[in-house]
Short mmCIF file of C-alpha atoms and ligand atoms in Angstrom, two decimals:
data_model
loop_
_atom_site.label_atom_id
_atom_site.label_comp_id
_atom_site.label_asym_id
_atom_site.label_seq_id
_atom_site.Cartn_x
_atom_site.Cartn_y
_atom_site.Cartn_z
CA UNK B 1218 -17.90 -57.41 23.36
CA UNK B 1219 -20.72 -55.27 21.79
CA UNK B 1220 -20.70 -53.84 18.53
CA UNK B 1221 -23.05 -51.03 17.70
CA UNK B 1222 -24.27 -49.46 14.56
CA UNK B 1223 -25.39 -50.50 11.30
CA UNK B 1224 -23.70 -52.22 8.50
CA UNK B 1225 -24.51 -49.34 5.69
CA UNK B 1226 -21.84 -47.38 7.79
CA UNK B 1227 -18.43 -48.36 6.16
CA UNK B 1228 -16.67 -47.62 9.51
CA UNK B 1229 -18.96 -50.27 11.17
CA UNK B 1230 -18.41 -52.72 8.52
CA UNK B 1231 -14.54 -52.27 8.44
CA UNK B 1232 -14.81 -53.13 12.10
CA UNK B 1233 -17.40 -56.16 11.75
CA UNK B 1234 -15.27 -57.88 8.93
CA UNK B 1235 -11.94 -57.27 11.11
CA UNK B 1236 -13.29 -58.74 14.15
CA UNK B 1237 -14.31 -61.83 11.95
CA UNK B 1238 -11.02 -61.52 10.44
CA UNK B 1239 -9.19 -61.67 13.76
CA UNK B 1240 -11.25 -64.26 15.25
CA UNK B 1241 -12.54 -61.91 18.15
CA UNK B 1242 -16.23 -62.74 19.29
CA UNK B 1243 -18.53 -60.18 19.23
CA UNK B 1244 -21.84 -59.47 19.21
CA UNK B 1245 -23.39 -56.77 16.92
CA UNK B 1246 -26.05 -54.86 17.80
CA UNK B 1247 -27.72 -52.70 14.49
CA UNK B 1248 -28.59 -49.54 15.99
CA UNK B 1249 -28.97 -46.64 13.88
CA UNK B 1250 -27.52 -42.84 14.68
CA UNK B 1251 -30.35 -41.27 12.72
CA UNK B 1252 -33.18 -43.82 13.25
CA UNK B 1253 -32.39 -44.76 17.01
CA UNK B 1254 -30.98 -42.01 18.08
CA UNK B 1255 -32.16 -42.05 21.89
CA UNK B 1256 -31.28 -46.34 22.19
CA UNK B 1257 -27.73 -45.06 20.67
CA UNK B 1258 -27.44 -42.33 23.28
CA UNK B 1259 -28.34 -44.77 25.96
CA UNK B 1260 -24.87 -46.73 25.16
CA UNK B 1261 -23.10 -43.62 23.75
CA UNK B 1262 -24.45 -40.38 24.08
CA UNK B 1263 -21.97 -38.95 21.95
CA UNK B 1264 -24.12 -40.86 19.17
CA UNK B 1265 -21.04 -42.19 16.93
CA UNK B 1266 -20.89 -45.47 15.14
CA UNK B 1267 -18.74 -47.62 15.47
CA UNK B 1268 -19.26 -47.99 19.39
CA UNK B 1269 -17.43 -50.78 21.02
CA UNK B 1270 -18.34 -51.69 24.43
CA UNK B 1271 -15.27 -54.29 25.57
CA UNK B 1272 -15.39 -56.99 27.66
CA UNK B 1273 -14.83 -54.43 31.13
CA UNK B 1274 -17.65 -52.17 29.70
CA UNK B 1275 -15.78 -49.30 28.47
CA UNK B 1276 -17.04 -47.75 25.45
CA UNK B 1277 -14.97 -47.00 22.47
CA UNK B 1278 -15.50 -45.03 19.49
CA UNK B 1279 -13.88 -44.52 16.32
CA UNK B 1280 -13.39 -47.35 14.07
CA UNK B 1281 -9.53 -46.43 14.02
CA UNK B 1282 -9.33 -46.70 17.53
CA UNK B 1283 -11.15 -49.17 18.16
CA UNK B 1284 -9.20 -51.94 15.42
CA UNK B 1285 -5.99 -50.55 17.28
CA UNK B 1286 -7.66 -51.91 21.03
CA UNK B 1287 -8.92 -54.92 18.96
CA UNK B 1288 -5.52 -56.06 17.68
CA UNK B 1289 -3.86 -56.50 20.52
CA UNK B 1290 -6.27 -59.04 21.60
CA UNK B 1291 -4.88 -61.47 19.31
CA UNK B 1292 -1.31 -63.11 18.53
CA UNK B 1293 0.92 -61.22 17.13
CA UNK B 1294 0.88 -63.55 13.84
CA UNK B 1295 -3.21 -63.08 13.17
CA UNK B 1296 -2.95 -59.06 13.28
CA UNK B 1297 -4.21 -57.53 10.29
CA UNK B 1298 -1.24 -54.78 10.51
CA UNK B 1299 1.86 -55.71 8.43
CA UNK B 1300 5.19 -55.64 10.63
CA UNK B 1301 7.84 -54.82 7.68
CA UNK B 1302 8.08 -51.06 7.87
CA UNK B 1303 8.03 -50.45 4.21
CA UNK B 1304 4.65 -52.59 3.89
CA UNK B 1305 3.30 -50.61 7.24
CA UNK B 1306 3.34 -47.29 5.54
CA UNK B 1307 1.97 -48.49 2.33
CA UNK B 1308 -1.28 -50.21 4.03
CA UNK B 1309 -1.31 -46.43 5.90
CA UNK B 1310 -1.42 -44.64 2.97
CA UNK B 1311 -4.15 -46.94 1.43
CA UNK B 1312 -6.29 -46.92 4.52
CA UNK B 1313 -5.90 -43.53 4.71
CA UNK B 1314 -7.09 -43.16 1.06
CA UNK B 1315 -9.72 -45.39 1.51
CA UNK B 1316 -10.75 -43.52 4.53
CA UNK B 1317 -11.08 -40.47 2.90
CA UNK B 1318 -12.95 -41.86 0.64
CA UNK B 1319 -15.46 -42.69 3.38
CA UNK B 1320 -15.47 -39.22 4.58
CA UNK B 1321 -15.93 -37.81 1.48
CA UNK B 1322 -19.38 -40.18 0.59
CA UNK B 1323 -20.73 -39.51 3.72
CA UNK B 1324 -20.36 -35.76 3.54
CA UNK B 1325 -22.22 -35.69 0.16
CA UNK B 1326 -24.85 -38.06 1.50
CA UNK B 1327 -25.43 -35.84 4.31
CA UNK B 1328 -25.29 -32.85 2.45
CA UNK B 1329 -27.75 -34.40 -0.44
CA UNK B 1330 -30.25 -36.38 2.30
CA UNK B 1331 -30.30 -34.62 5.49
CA UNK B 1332 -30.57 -30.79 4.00
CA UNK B 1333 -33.43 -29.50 2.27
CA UNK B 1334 -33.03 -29.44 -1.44
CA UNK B 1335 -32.83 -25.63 -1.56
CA UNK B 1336 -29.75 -25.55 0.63
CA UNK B 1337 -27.54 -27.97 -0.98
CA UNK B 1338 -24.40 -26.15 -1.10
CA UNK B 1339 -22.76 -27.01 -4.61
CA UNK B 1340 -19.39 -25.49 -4.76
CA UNK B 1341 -19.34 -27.81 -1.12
CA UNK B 1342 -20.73 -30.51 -3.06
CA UNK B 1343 -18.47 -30.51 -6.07
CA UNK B 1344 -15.40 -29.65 -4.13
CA UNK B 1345 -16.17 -33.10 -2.35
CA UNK B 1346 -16.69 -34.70 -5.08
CA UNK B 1347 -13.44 -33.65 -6.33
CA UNK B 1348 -11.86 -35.15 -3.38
CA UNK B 1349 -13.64 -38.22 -3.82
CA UNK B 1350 -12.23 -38.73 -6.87
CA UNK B 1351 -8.76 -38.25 -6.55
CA UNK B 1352 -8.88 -40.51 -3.20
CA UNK B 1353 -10.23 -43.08 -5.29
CA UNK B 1354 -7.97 -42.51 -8.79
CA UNK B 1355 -5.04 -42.51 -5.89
CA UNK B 1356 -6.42 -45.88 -4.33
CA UNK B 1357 -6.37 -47.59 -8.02
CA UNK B 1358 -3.22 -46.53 -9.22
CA UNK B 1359 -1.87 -48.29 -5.37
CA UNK B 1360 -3.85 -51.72 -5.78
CA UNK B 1361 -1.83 -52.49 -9.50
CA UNK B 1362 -2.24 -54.89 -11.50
CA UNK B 1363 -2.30 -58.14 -9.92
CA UNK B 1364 -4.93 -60.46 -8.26
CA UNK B 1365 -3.37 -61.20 -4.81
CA UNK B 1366 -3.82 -59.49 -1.49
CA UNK B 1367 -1.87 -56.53 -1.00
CA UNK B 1368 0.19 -57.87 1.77
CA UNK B 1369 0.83 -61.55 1.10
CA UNK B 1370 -1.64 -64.56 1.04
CA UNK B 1371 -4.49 -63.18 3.68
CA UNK B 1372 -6.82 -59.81 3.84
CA UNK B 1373 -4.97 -57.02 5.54
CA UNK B 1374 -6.47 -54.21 7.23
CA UNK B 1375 -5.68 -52.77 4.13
CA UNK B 1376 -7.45 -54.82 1.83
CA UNK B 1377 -10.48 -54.67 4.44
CA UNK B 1378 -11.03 -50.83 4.80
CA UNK B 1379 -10.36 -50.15 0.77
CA UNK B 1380 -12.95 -52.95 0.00
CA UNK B 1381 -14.95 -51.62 2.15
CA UNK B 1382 -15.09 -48.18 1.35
CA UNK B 1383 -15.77 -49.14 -2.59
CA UNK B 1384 -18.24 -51.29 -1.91
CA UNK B 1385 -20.09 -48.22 0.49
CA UNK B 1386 -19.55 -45.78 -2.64
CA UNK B 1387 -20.99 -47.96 -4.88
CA UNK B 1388 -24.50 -48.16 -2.61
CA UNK B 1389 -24.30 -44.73 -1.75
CA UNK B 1390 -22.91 -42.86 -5.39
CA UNK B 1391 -22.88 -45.41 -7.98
CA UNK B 1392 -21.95 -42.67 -10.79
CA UNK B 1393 -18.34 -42.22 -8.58
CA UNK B 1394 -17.98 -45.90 -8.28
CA UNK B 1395 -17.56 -47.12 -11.77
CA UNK B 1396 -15.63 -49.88 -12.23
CA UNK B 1397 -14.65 -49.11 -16.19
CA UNK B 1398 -12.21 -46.51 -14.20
CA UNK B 1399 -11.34 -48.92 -11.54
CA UNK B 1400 -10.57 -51.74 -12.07
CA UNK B 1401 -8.64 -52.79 -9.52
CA UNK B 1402 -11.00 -51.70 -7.06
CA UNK B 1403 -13.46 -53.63 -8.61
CA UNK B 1404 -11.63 -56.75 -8.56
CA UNK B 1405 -10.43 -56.56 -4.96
CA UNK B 1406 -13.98 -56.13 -3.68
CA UNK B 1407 -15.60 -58.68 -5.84
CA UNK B 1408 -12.61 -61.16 -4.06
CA UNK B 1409 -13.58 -59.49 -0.53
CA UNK B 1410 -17.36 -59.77 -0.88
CA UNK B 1411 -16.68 -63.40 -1.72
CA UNK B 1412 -14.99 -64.14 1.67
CA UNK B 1413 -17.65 -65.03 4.81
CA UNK B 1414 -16.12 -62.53 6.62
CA UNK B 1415 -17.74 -59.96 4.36
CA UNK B 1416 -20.93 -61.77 3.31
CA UNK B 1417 -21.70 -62.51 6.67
CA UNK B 1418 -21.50 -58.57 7.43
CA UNK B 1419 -23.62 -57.35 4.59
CA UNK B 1420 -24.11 -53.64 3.79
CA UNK B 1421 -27.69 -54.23 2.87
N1 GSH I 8 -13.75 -41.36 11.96
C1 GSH I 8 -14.90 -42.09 12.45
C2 GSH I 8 -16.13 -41.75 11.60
C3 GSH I 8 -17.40 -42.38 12.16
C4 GSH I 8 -18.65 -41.73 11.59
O1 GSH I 8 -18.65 -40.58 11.13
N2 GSH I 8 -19.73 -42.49 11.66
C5 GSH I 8 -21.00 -41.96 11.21
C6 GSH I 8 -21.84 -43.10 10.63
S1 GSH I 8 -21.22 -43.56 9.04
C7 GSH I 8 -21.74 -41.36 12.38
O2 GSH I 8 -21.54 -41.76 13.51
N3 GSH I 8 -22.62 -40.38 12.08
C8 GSH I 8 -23.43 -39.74 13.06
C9 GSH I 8 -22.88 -38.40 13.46
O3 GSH I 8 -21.70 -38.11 13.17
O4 GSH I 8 -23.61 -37.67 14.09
C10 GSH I 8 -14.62 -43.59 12.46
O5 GSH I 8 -13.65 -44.02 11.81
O6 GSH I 8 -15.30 -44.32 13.17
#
């Protein structure tokens, strides 16, 4: 199994760490969308990291997508999905919060590196940033209080993909990722980053 793209992109990392995570081998292959674009195209042309080329050499995209096809190589009992129905659409909500979060840094990095100065749009910019911020005020006020795992004694998909996504923020807009206002978020990540799963799949 081939994974393609680089680490700085949180939806590649989410996947790297969850492969680890569910003990899937893989090999990773750091291509970049804007700095290979024509090697990317040769595996994808549709030029989107994550790719995933499986075992029979089809090529998936989509990090979502891709962790759905990736869980059910694995047992039932090493998924990364919880199976009570309350806890299901609690680590939803949070991946989907952390998600957004993803969206919304990447949108402001593109709009801030990839446009010329003079057309950075800033109602666009500060409506995003707005989003940002309530994605990630929404994400604290989830995590709590406490020190555990969301979901019990092991990293969730959950835990993954929100770690993730603070840790990206924090490279990419350190002014939105303070930890004074979240705490939580801080914690959890400084706990992820600590695991080999996540060191082993740096950002930098
Ligand atoms: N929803 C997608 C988002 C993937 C995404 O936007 N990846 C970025 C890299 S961070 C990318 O491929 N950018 C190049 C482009 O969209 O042209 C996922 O979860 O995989």
């Amino acid at each position: 199994m081939r994974l393609i793209g680089m680490m700085d992109s949180p939806y590649v990392r989410r996947v790297a760490v969850s492969l680890k995570c569910l003990g899937v081998p893989f090999t990773h292959e750091p291509v970049s969308v804007f700095r290979h674009y024509d090697d990317f195209a040769a595996v994808n042309p549709v030029v989107k990291a994550p790719t995933l080329v499986t075992e029979g050499g089809i090529v998936l995209m989509d990090s979502g997508l891709i962790l759905e096809h990736v869980e059910q190589l694995v047992p039932a009992e090493r998924r990364l999905t919880p199976t009570d129905l309350a806890d299901h659409a609690r680590a939803q909500r949070i991946i989907g919060l952390a998600l957004a979060a993803c969206e919304k840094t990447v949108q402001m990095v593109y709009e801030t590196t990839l446009r010329p100065a003079e057309k950075h749009h800033q109602p666009w910019l500060a409506r995003v940033r707005g989003q940002l911020l309530a994605a990630y005020r929404l994400l604290e006020a989830e995590l709590g209080t406490g020190d555990a795992w969301l979901f019990g004694g092991r990293p969730l998909q959950a835990d993954i993909t929100a770690a993730v996504a603070w840790r990206f923020t924090g490279f990419a807009l350190p002014d939105v990722a303070r930890t004074d206002a979240h705490p939580a978020l801080a914690r959890l990540s400084q706990r992820a980053e600590a695991l080999p799963e996540f060191a082993s799949s740096p950002l930098e």
